[in-house]
Amino acid sequence: MENFIVSARKYRPQEFDTVVGQSHVTDTLEHAIENSQLAQALLFCGPRGVGKTTCARILARKINEKDGSTSEDGFAYNIFELDAASNNSVDDIRDLTDQVRFAPQVGKYKIYIIDEVHMLSTAAFNAFLKTLEEPPAHAIFILATTEKHKIIPTILSRCQIYDFKRITIEDIQEHLRKIAEKEGVNYEDDALFLIAQKADGALRDALSIFDRLTTFTQKNITLAKAAEVLNILDYDQYLKIVDLAKENNIPGILTAFNDIVKKGFDPHLFIGGLGSHFRDLMMAQNASTLALIEVGENTKQKFSEQSKNWSAQQLIDAIEICNHADINYKNSKNPRLTVEIALMQLASLTAAKSDDKKKSS
Ligand SMILES: Nc1ncnc2c1ncn2[C@@H]1O[C@H](COP(=O)(O)OP(=O)(O)OP(=O)(O)O)[C@@H](O)[C@H]1O
Ligand SMILES: [Mg+2]
């Protein structure tokens, strides 16, 4: 059997220009190397899975390549990597600082990558600080962390700081498209959007969800399957509920809700999601707010169509009904009923004539 390599590893960028969404960092680093203006201590911070370790490794390799201390097969002699998550004691740091003193045998620089640097113990931090205060001319430190606020100010002030960003949904989606094509995976574009949305800015998370779905769907990722695996109620369900509300079909809407609950979805999440759906319909009514909807293009089109069946005032009322149920859900003795009442109200919205304010029936 062929060894399966997870996409996050298989597609770790080897060059700055294939790093997604961090050009404010990679361009600066590229220039700094070209002009030999690199600081001796750099700190890469930002959320998880956005390319910090990847960029630290690329940078280290580039520095080595420039000063000629890379062998022909690309092996770099002068790069040392310490994972502070598992080597966080004073002794670990002492081992490292002892090494730092010696000049490299080949080339000009020794590069030390200290990953997850916020995990160092206080004593280790302090031991490291001495080296960082007066590093030998041949030493370059690249520190990486997700928790900048845990780094003591004395270290922060000695580092050139690079802030990595969360990757946008569009950038993640585009990256997934490329990988899907390389891997021969069929996909619905809106499914990739959903994955990207769920990854919440972390490309690594997006890739691991993608792998999971690739296996689960046998290389045919549809929106419905993605929603199922991610345990998200897919947009079609909300579209259907809203159509039933528009038709004033109370039995239909209650049955549809029952089906959703039977599938194991949390009614509280459902009513919150329905509120968001009505909000999206509101946004879809106007070209200037269309961009505020975070869904794929096909889905956006469906939202646009559906929004035409509702007046702005009806949508506002619908959002309020959902919001009310959402707020009351936790305090209700019968939360399911809270949602059902909301659904019945929604299914009555378009029935009431605008001049008939009677709340009866
Ligand atoms: N900006 C990016 N461009 C391309 N691929 C990326 C990017 N960020 C993350 N990845 C993918 O995710 C994997 C993990 O990225 P990396 O280890 O660099 O993240 P990190 O920021 O160091 O995360 P952590 O804080 O969890 O250590 C990479 O191997 C790569 O496949
Ligand atoms: Mg990392």
GROMACS .gro file of N, CA and C in nm, residues 267-269 271-273 275-276 319-331 338-339 342:
model
   72
  267PRO      N    1  -3.081   2.183   1.856
  267PRO     CA    2  -3.182   2.283   1.820
  267PRO      C    3  -3.136   2.427   1.845
  268HIS      N    4  -3.052   2.444   1.947
  268HIS     CA    5  -3.004   2.578   1.978
  268HIS      C    6  -2.916   2.632   1.863
  269LEU      N    7  -2.826   2.546   1.815
  269LEU     CA    8  -2.742   2.585   1.701
  269LEU      C    9  -2.829   2.610   1.578
  271ILE      N   10  -3.144   2.720   1.562
  271ILE     CA   11  -3.218   2.846   1.560
  271ILE      C   12  -3.121   2.964   1.542
  272GLY      N   13  -3.001   2.951   1.599
  272GLY     CA   14  -2.898   3.054   1.578
  272GLY      C   15  -2.860   3.062   1.431
  273GLY      N   16  -2.844   2.944   1.371
  273GLY     CA   17  -2.808   2.937   1.229
  273GLY      C   18  -2.918   2.993   1.140
  275GLY      N   19  -3.128   3.224   1.225
  275GLY     CA   20  -3.119   3.370   1.240
  275GLY      C   21  -3.011   3.427   1.148
  276SER      N   22  -2.896   3.359   1.144
  276SER     CA   23  -2.788   3.405   1.055
  276SER      C   24  -2.832   3.396   0.909
  319ILE      N   25  -3.553   3.794   1.179
  319ILE     CA   26  -3.427   3.793   1.254
  319ILE      C   27  -3.456   3.809   1.403
  320GLU      N   28  -3.550   3.899   1.434
  320GLU     CA   29  -3.584   3.922   1.575
  320GLU      C   30  -3.646   3.798   1.640
  321ILE      N   31  -3.731   3.731   1.567
  321ILE     CA   32  -3.793   3.608   1.621
  321ILE      C   33  -3.685   3.505   1.653
  322CYS      N   34  -3.593   3.485   1.561
  322CYS     CA   35  -3.485   3.388   1.583
  322CYS      C   36  -3.396   3.430   1.699
  323ASN      N   37  -3.364   3.558   1.701
  323ASN     CA   38  -3.277   3.608   1.806
  323ASN      C   39  -3.341   3.591   1.944
  324HIS      N   40  -3.468   3.618   1.950
  324HIS     CA   41  -3.543   3.604   2.073
  324HIS      C   42  -3.537   3.459   2.122
  325ALA      N   43  -3.562   3.366   2.031
  325ALA     CA   44  -3.560   3.224   2.068
  325ALA      C   45  -3.419   3.182   2.110
  326ASP      N   46  -3.322   3.234   2.041
  326ASP     CA   47  -3.182   3.202   2.072
  326ASP      C   48  -3.149   3.245   2.215
  327ILE      N   49  -3.189   3.367   2.249
  327ILE     CA   50  -3.159   3.421   2.382
  327ILE      C   51  -3.234   3.342   2.490
  328ASN      N   52  -3.360   3.307   2.462
  328ASN     CA   53  -3.442   3.240   2.563
  328ASN      C   54  -3.416   3.090   2.575
  329TYR      N   55  -3.349   3.037   2.478
  329TYR     CA   56  -3.334   2.891   2.471
  329TYR      C   57  -3.284   2.829   2.601
  330LYS      N   58  -3.175   2.883   2.652
  330LYS     CA   59  -3.111   2.823   2.770
  330LYS      C   60  -3.196   2.833   2.897
  331ASN      N   61  -3.280   2.936   2.903
  331ASN     CA   62  -3.361   2.955   3.023
  331ASN      C   63  -3.495   2.884   3.015
  338THR      N   64  -3.959   2.634   2.256
  338THR     CA   65  -3.914   2.771   2.224
  338THR      C   66  -3.882   2.783   2.076
  339VAL      N   67  -3.814   2.682   2.024
  339VAL     CA   68  -3.779   2.684   1.882
  339VAL      C   69  -3.904   2.665   1.797
  342ALA      N   70  -4.102   2.978   1.768
  342ALA     CA   71  -4.036   3.069   1.674
  342ALA      C   72  -4.068   3.029   1.530
   0.00000   0.00000   0.00000
